[in-house]
Coordinates of N, CA and C in Angstrom, one line a residue:
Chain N
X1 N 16.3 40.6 80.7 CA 16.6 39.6 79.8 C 17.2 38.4 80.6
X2 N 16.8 37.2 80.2 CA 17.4 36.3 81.8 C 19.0 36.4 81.0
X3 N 19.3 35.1 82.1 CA 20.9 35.3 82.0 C 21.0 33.7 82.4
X4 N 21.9 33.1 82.4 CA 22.4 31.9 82.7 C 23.5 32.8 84.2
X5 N 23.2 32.2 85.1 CA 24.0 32.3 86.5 C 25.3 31.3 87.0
X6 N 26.1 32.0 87.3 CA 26.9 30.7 88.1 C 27.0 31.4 90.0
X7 N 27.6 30.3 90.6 CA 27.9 30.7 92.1 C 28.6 29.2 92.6
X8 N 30.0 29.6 92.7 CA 30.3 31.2 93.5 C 30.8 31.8 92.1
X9 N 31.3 32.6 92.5 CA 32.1 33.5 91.4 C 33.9 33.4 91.5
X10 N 34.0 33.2 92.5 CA 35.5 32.9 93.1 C 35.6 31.7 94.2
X11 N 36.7 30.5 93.9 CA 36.0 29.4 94.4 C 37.9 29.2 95.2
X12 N 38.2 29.5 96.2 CA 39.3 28.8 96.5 C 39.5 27.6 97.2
X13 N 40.3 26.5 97.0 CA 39.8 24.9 97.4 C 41.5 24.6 97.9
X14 N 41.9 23.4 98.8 CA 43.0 22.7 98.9 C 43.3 21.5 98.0
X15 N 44.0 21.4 97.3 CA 44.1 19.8 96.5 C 44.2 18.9 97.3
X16 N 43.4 18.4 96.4 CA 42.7 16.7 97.0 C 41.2 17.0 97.3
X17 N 40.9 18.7 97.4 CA 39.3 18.7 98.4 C 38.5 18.3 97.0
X18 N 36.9 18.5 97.4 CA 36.0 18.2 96.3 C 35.4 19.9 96.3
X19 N 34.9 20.0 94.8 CA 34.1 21.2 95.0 C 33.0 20.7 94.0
X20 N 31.9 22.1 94.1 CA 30.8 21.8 93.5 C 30.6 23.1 93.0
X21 N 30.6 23.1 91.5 CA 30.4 24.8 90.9 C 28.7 24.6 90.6
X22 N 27.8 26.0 91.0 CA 26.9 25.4 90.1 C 26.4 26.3 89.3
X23 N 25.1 26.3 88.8 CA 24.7 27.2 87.5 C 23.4 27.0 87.5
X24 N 22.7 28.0 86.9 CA 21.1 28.4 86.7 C 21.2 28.5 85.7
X25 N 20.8 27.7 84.5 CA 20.9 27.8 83.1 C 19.7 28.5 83.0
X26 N 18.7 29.6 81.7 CA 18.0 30.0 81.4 C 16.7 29.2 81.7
X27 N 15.7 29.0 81.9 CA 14.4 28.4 82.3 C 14.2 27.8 81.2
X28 N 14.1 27.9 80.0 CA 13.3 27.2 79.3 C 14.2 26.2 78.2
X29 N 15.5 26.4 78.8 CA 16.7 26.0 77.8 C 16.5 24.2 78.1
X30 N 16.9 23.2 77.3 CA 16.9 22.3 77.4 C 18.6 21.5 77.7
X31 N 19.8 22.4 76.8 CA 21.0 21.6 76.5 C 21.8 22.6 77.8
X32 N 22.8 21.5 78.4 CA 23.7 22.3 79.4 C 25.1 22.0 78.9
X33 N 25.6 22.9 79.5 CA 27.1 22.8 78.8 C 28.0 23.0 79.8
X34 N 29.4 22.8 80.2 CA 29.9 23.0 81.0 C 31.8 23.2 80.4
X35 N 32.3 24.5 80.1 CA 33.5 24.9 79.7 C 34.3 25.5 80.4
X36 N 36.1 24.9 80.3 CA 36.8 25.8 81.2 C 37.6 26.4 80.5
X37 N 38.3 27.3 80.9 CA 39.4 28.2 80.5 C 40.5 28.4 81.3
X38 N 41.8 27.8 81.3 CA 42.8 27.6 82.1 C 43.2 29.1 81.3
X39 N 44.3 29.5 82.6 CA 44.3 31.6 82.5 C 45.0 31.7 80.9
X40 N 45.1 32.1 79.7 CA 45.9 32.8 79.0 C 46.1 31.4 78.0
X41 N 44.6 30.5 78.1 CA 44.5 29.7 77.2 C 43.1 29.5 76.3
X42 N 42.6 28.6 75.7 CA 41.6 29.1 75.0 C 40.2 28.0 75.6
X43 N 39.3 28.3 75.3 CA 37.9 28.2 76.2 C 38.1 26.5 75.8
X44 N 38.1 25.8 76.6 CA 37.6 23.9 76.0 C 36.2 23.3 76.8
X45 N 35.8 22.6 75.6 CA 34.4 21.9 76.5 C 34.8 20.7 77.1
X46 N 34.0 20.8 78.0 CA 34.2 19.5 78.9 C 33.1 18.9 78.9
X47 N 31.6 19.0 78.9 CA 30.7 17.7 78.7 C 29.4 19.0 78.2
X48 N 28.5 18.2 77.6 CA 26.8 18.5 77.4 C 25.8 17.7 77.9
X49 N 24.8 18.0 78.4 CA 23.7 17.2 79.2 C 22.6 17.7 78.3
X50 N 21.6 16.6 78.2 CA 20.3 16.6 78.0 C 19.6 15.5 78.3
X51 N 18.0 16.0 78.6 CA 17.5 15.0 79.0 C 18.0 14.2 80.2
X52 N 18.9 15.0 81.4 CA 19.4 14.6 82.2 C 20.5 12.9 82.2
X53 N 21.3 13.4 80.9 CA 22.2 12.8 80.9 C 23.2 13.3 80.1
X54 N 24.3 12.6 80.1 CA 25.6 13.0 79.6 C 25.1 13.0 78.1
X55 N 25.4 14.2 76.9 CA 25.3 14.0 75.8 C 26.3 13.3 75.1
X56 N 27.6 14.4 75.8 CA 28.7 14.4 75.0 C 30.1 15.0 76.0
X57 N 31.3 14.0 75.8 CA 32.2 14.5 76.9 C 33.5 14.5 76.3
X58 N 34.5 15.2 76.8 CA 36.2 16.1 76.1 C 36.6 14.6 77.2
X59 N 37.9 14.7 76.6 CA 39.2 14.0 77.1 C 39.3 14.6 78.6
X60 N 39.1 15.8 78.6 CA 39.3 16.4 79.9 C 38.4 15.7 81.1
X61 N 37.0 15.6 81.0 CA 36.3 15.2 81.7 C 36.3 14.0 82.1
X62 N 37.2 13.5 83.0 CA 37.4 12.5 83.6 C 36.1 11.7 85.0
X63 N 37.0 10.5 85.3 CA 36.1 10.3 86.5 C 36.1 10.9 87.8
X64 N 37.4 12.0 87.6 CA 37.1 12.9 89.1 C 36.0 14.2 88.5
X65 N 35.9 14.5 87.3 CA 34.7 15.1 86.9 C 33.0 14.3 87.1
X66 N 32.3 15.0 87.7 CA 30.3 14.7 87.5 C 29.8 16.0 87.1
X67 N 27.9 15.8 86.7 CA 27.3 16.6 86.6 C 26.5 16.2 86.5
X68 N 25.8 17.0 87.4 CA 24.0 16.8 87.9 C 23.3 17.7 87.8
X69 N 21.8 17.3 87.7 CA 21.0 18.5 87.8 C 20.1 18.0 89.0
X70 N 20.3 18.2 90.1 CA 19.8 18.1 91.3 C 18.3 17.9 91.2
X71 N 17.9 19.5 90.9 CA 16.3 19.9 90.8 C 16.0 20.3 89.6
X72 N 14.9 21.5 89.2 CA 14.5 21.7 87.8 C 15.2 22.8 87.5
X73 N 16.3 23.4 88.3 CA 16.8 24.6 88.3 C 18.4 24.5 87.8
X74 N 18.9 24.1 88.8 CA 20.1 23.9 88.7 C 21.0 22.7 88.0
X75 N 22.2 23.3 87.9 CA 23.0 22.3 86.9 C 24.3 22.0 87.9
X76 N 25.6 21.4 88.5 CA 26.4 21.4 88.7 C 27.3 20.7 87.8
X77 N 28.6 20.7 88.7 CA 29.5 20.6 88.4 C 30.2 19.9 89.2
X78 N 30.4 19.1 89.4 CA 31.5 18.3 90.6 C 33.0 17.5 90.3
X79 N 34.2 18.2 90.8 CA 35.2 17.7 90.8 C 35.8 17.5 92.0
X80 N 35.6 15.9 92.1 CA 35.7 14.9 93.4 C 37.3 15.1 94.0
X81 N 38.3 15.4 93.5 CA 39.3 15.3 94.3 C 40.5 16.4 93.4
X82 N 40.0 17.5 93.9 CA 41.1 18.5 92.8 C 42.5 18.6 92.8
X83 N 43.3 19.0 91.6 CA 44.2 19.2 90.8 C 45.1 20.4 91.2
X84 N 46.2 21.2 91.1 CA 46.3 22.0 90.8 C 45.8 22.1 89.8
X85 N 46.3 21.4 88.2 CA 45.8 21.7 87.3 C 44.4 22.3 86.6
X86 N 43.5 21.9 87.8 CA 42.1 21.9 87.6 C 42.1 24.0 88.0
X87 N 43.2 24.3 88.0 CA 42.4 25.5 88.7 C 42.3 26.2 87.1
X88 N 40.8 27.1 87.1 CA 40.9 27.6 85.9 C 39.6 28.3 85.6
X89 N 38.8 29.4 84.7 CA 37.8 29.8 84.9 C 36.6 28.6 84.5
X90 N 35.6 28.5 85.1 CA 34.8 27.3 84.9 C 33.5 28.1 84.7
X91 N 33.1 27.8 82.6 CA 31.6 28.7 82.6 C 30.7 28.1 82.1
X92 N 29.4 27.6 82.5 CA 28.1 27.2 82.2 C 27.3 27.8 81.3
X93 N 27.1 26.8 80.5 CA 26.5 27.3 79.5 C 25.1 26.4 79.2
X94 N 23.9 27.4 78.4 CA 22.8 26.7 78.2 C 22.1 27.3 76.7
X95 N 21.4 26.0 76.0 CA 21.0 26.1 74.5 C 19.9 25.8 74.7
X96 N 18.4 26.7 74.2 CA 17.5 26.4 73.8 C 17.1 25.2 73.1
X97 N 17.7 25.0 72.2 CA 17.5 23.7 70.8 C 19.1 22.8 70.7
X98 N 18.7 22.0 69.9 CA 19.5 21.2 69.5 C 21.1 22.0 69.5
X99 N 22.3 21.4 69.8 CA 23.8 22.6 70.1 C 23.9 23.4 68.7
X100 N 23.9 21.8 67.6 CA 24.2 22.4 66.7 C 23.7 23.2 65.5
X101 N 22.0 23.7 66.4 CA 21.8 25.1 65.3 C 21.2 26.4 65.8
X102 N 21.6 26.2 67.5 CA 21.5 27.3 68.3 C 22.9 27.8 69.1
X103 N 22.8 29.4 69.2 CA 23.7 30.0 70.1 C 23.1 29.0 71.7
X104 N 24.4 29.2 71.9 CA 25.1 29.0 73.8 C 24.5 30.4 74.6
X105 N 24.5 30.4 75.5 CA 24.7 31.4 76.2 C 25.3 31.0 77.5
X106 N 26.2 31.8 77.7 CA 27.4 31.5 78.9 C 26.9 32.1 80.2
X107 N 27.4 31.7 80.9 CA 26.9 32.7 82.4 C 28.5 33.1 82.7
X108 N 28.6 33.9 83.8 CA 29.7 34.7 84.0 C 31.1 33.7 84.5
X109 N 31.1 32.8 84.6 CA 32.0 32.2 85.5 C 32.5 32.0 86.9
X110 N 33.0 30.7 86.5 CA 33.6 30.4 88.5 C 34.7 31.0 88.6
X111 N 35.9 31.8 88.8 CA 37.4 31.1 89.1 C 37.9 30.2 90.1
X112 N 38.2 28.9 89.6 CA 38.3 28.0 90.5 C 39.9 28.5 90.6
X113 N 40.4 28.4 92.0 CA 41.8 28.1 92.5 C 42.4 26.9 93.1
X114 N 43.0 25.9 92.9 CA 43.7 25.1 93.6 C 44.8 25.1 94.3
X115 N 45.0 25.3 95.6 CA 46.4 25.5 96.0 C 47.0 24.5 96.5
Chain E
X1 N 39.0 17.2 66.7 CA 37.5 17.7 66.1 C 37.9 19.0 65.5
X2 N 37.4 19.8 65.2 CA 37.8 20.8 64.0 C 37.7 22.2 65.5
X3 N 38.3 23.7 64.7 CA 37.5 24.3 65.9 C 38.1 25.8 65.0
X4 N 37.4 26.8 65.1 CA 38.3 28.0 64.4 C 39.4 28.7 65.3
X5 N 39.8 29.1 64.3 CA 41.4 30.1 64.1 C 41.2 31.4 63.9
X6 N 41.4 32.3 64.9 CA 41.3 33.6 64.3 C 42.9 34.4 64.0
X7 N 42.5 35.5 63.0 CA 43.7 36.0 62.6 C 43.1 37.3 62.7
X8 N 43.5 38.8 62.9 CA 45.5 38.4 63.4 C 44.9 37.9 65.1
X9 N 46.2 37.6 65.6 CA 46.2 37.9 67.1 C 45.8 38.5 68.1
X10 N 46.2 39.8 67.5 CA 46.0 40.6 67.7 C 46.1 42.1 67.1
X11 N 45.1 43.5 67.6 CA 44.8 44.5 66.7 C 44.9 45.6 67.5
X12 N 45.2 46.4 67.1 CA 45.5 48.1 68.0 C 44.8 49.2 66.8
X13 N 43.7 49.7 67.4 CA 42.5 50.7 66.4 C 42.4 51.7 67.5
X14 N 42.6 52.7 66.6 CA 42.0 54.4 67.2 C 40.2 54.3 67.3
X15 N 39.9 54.8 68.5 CA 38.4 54.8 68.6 C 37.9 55.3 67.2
X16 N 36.7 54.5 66.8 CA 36.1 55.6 65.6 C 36.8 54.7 64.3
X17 N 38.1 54.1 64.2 CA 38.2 52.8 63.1 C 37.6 52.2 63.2
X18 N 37.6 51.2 62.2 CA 36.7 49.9 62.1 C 37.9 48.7 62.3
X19 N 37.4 47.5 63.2 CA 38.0 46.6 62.7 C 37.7 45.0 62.4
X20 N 38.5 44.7 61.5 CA 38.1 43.5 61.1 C 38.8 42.4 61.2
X21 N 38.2 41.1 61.6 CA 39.5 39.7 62.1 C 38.6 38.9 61.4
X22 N 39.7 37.6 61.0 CA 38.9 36.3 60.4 C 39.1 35.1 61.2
X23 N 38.2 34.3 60.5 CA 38.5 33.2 61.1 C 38.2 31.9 59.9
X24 N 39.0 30.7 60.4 CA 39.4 29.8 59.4 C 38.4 28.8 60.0
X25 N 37.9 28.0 59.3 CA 37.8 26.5 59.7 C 37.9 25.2 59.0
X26 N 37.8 23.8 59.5 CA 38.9 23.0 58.5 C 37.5 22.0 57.5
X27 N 36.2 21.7 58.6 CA 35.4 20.8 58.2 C 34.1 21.7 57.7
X28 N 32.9 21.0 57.2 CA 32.0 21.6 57.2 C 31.1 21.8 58.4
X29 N 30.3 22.7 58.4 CA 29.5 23.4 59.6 C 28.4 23.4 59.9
X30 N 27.5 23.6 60.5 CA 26.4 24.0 60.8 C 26.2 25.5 60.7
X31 N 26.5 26.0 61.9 CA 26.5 27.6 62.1 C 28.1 27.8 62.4
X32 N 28.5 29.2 62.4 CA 29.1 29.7 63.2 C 29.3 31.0 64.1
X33 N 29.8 30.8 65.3 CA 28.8 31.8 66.1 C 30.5 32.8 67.0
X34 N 30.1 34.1 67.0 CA 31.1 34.6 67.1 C 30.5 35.0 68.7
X35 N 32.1 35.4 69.8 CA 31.8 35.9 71.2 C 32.6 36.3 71.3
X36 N 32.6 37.5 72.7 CA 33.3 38.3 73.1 C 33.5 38.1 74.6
X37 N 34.9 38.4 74.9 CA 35.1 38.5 75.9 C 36.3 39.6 76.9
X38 N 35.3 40.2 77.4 CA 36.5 41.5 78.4 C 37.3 40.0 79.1
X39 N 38.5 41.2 79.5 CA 39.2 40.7 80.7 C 39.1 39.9 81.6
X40 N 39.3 38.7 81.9 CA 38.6 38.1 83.2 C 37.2 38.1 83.4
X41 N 36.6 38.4 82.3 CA 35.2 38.2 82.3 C 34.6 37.0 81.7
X42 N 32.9 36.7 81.4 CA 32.6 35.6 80.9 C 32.0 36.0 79.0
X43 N 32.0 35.0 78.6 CA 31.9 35.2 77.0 C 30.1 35.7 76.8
X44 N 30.4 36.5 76.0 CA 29.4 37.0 75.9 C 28.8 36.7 73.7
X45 N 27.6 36.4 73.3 CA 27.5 36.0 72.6 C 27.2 37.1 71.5
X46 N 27.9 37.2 70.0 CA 27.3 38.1 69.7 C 26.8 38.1 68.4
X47 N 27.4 36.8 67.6 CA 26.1 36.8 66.2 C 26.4 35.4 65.9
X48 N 25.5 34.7 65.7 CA 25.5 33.5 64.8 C 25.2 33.5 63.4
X49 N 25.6 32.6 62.6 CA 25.4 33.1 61.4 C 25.4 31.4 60.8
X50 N 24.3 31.3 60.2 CA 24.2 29.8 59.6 C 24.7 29.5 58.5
X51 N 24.8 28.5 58.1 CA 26.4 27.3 56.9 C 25.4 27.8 55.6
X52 N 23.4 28.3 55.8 CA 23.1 29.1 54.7 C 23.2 30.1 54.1
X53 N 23.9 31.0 55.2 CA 23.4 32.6 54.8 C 25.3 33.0 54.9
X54 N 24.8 34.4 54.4 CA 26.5 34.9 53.5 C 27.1 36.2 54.6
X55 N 25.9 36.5 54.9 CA 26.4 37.6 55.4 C 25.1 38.1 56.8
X56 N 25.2 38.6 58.4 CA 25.0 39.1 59.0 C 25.2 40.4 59.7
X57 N 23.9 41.2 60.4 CA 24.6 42.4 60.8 C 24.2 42.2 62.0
X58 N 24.5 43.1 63.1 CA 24.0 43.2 64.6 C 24.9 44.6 64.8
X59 N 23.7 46.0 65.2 CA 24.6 46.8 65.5 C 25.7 47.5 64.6
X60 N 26.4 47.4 65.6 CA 27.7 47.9 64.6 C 29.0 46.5 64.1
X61 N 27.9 45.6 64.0 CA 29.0 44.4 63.9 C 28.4 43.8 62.4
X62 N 29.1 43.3 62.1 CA 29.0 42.7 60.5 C 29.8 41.1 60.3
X63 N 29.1 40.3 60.3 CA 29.9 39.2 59.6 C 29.9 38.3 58.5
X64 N 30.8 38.1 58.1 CA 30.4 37.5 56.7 C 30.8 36.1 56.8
X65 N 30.3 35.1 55.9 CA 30.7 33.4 55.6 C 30.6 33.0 54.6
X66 N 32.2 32.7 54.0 CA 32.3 32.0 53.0 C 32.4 30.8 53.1
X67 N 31.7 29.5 52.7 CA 32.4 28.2 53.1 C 32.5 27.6 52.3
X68 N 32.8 28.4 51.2 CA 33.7 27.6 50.0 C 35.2 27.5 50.5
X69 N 35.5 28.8 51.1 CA 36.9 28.8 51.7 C 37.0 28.7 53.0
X70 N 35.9 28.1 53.6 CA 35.9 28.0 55.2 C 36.4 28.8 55.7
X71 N 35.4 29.9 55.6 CA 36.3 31.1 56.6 C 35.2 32.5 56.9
X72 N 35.2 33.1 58.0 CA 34.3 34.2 58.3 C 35.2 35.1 58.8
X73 N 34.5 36.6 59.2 CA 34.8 37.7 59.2 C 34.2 38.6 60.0
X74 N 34.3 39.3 61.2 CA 33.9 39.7 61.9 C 34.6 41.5 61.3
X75 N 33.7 42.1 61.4 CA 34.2 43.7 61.3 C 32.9 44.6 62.4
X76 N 33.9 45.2 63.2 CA 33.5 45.9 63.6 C 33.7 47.6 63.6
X77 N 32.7 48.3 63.3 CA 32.5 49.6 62.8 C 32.6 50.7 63.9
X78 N 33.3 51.7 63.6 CA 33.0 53.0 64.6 C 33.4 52.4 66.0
X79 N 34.6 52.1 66.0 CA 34.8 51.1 67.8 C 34.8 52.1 68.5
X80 N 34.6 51.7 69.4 CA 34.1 52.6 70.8 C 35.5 51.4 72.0
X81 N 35.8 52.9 73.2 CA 36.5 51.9 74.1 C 36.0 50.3 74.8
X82 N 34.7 50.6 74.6 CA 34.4 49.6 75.2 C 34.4 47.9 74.6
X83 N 34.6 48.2 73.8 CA 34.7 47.4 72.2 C 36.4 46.9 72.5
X84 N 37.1 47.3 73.7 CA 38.6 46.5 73.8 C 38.4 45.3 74.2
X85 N 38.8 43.8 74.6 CA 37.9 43.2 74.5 C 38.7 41.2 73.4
X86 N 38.8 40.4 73.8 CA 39.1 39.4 72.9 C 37.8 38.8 72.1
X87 N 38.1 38.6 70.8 CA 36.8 37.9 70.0 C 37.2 36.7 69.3
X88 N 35.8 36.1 69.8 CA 36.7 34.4 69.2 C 35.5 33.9 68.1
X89 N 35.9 33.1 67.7 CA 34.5 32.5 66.4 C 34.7 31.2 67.1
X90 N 33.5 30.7 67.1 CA 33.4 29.2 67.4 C 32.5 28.3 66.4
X91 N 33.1 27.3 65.5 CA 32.2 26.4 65.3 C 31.6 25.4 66.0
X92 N 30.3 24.7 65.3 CA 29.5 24.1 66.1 C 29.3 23.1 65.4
X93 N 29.6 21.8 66.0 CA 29.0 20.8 65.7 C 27.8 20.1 67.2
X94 N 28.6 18.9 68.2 CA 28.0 18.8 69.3 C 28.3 19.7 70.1
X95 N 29.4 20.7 70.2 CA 30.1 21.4 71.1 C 30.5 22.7 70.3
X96 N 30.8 23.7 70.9 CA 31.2 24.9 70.4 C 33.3 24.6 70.9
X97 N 33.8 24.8 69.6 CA 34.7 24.7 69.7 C 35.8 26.0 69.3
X98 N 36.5 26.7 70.1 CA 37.0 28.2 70.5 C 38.1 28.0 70.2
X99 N 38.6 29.2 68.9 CA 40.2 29.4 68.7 C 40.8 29.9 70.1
X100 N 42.3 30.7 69.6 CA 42.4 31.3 70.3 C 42.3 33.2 70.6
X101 N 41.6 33.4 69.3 CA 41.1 35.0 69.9 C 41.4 36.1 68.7
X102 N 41.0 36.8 68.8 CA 41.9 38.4 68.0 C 41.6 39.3 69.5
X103 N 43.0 39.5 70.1 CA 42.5 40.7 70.9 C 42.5 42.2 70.4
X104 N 41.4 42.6 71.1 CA 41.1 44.3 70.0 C 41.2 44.6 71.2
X105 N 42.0 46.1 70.6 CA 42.5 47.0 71.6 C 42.0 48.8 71.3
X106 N 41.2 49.1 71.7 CA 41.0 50.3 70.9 C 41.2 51.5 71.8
X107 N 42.0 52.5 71.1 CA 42.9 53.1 72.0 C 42.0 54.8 71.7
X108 N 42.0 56.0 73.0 CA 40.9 56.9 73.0 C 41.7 58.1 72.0

């Protein structure tokens, strides 16, 4: 059954560094998603892409936040100059159809760490 | 933006009960689509259920939607350990928007 991928799986960084999470959304999916989960809080979206552009983006998603899709594969994630705050589970998600009348499918997650 | 509420918080079932959690929402919907998630693990999807239809099954899962009272219902039948586990209902408009959980705990 495919799966939506992320890598790495465990991401440790210095504040201030840049990191790049990325993801293999499902092949034939069109919509990308990109949600975090700070530990022992509840899942928040941070942007949607289609058609290789920003759909739709959270208060969270700042200008030290990007996201690209490089090639025809991959999706990233780039946060230019990290936070502690930023440390948190980071999961990719991808939709077949239009968001709002299809299921998501998540891939497993990053844990990002800031120290 | 709107997003569901699940109740209770949390749930403690003997393998082999059923259990059941709701979830509230404030606006009107499209779908709403319930997930699971183990421990430190990633969300896993496990039934959507559209703003037409009343009631879903998958398995041993069951959910229902009422959206006269904005509100759904996840029951899960005959739990098994593996079935411990947080479940969240998300509605959908451009974004899927996540309460914060019923954790099920099902004990051997």
């Amino acid at each position: 059954e495919p799966e939506v991928t992320q890598t790495p799986s465990h991401q440790v960084t210095q504040m201030g560094q840049e990191v790049i999470l990325r993801c293999v959304p499902i092949s034939n999916h069109l919509y990308f998603y990109w949600y975090r989960q700070i530990l022992g809080q509840k899942v928040e979206f941070l942007v949607s892409f289609y058609n290789n552009e920003i759909s739709e983006k959270s208060e969270i998603f700042d200008d030290q936040f990007s996201v690209e899709r490089p090639d025809g594969s991959n999706f990233t994630l780039k946060i230019r100059s990290t936070k502690l705050e930023d440390s948190a589970m980071y999961f990719c998600a991808s939709s077949e159809g239009l968001f709002s009348y299809n299921e998501q499918f998540f891939g497993p997650g990053t844990r990002l760490t800031v120290l | 933006s709107q997003q569901g509420e699940e109740d209770p918080q949390a749930l403690s079932i003997q393998e082999g009960e059923n259990a059941t959690m709701n979830c509230s929402y404030k606006t009107s919907i499209n779908n709403l689509q319930w997930y699971r998630q183990n421990s430190g693990r990633g969300l896993v999807h496990l039934i959507l259920i559209r703003s037409n239809e009343r009631e879903k099954h998958s398995g041993r899962l069951r959910v229902t939607l009422d959206t006269s009272k904005k509100s759904s219902s996840l029951l899960i039948t005959a739990s098994r350990a593996a079935d411990t586990a947080s479940n969240f209902c998300a509605v959908n408009d451009y974004k899927l928007s996540f309460g914060a959980g019923t954790t099920v705990t099902v004990r051997a």
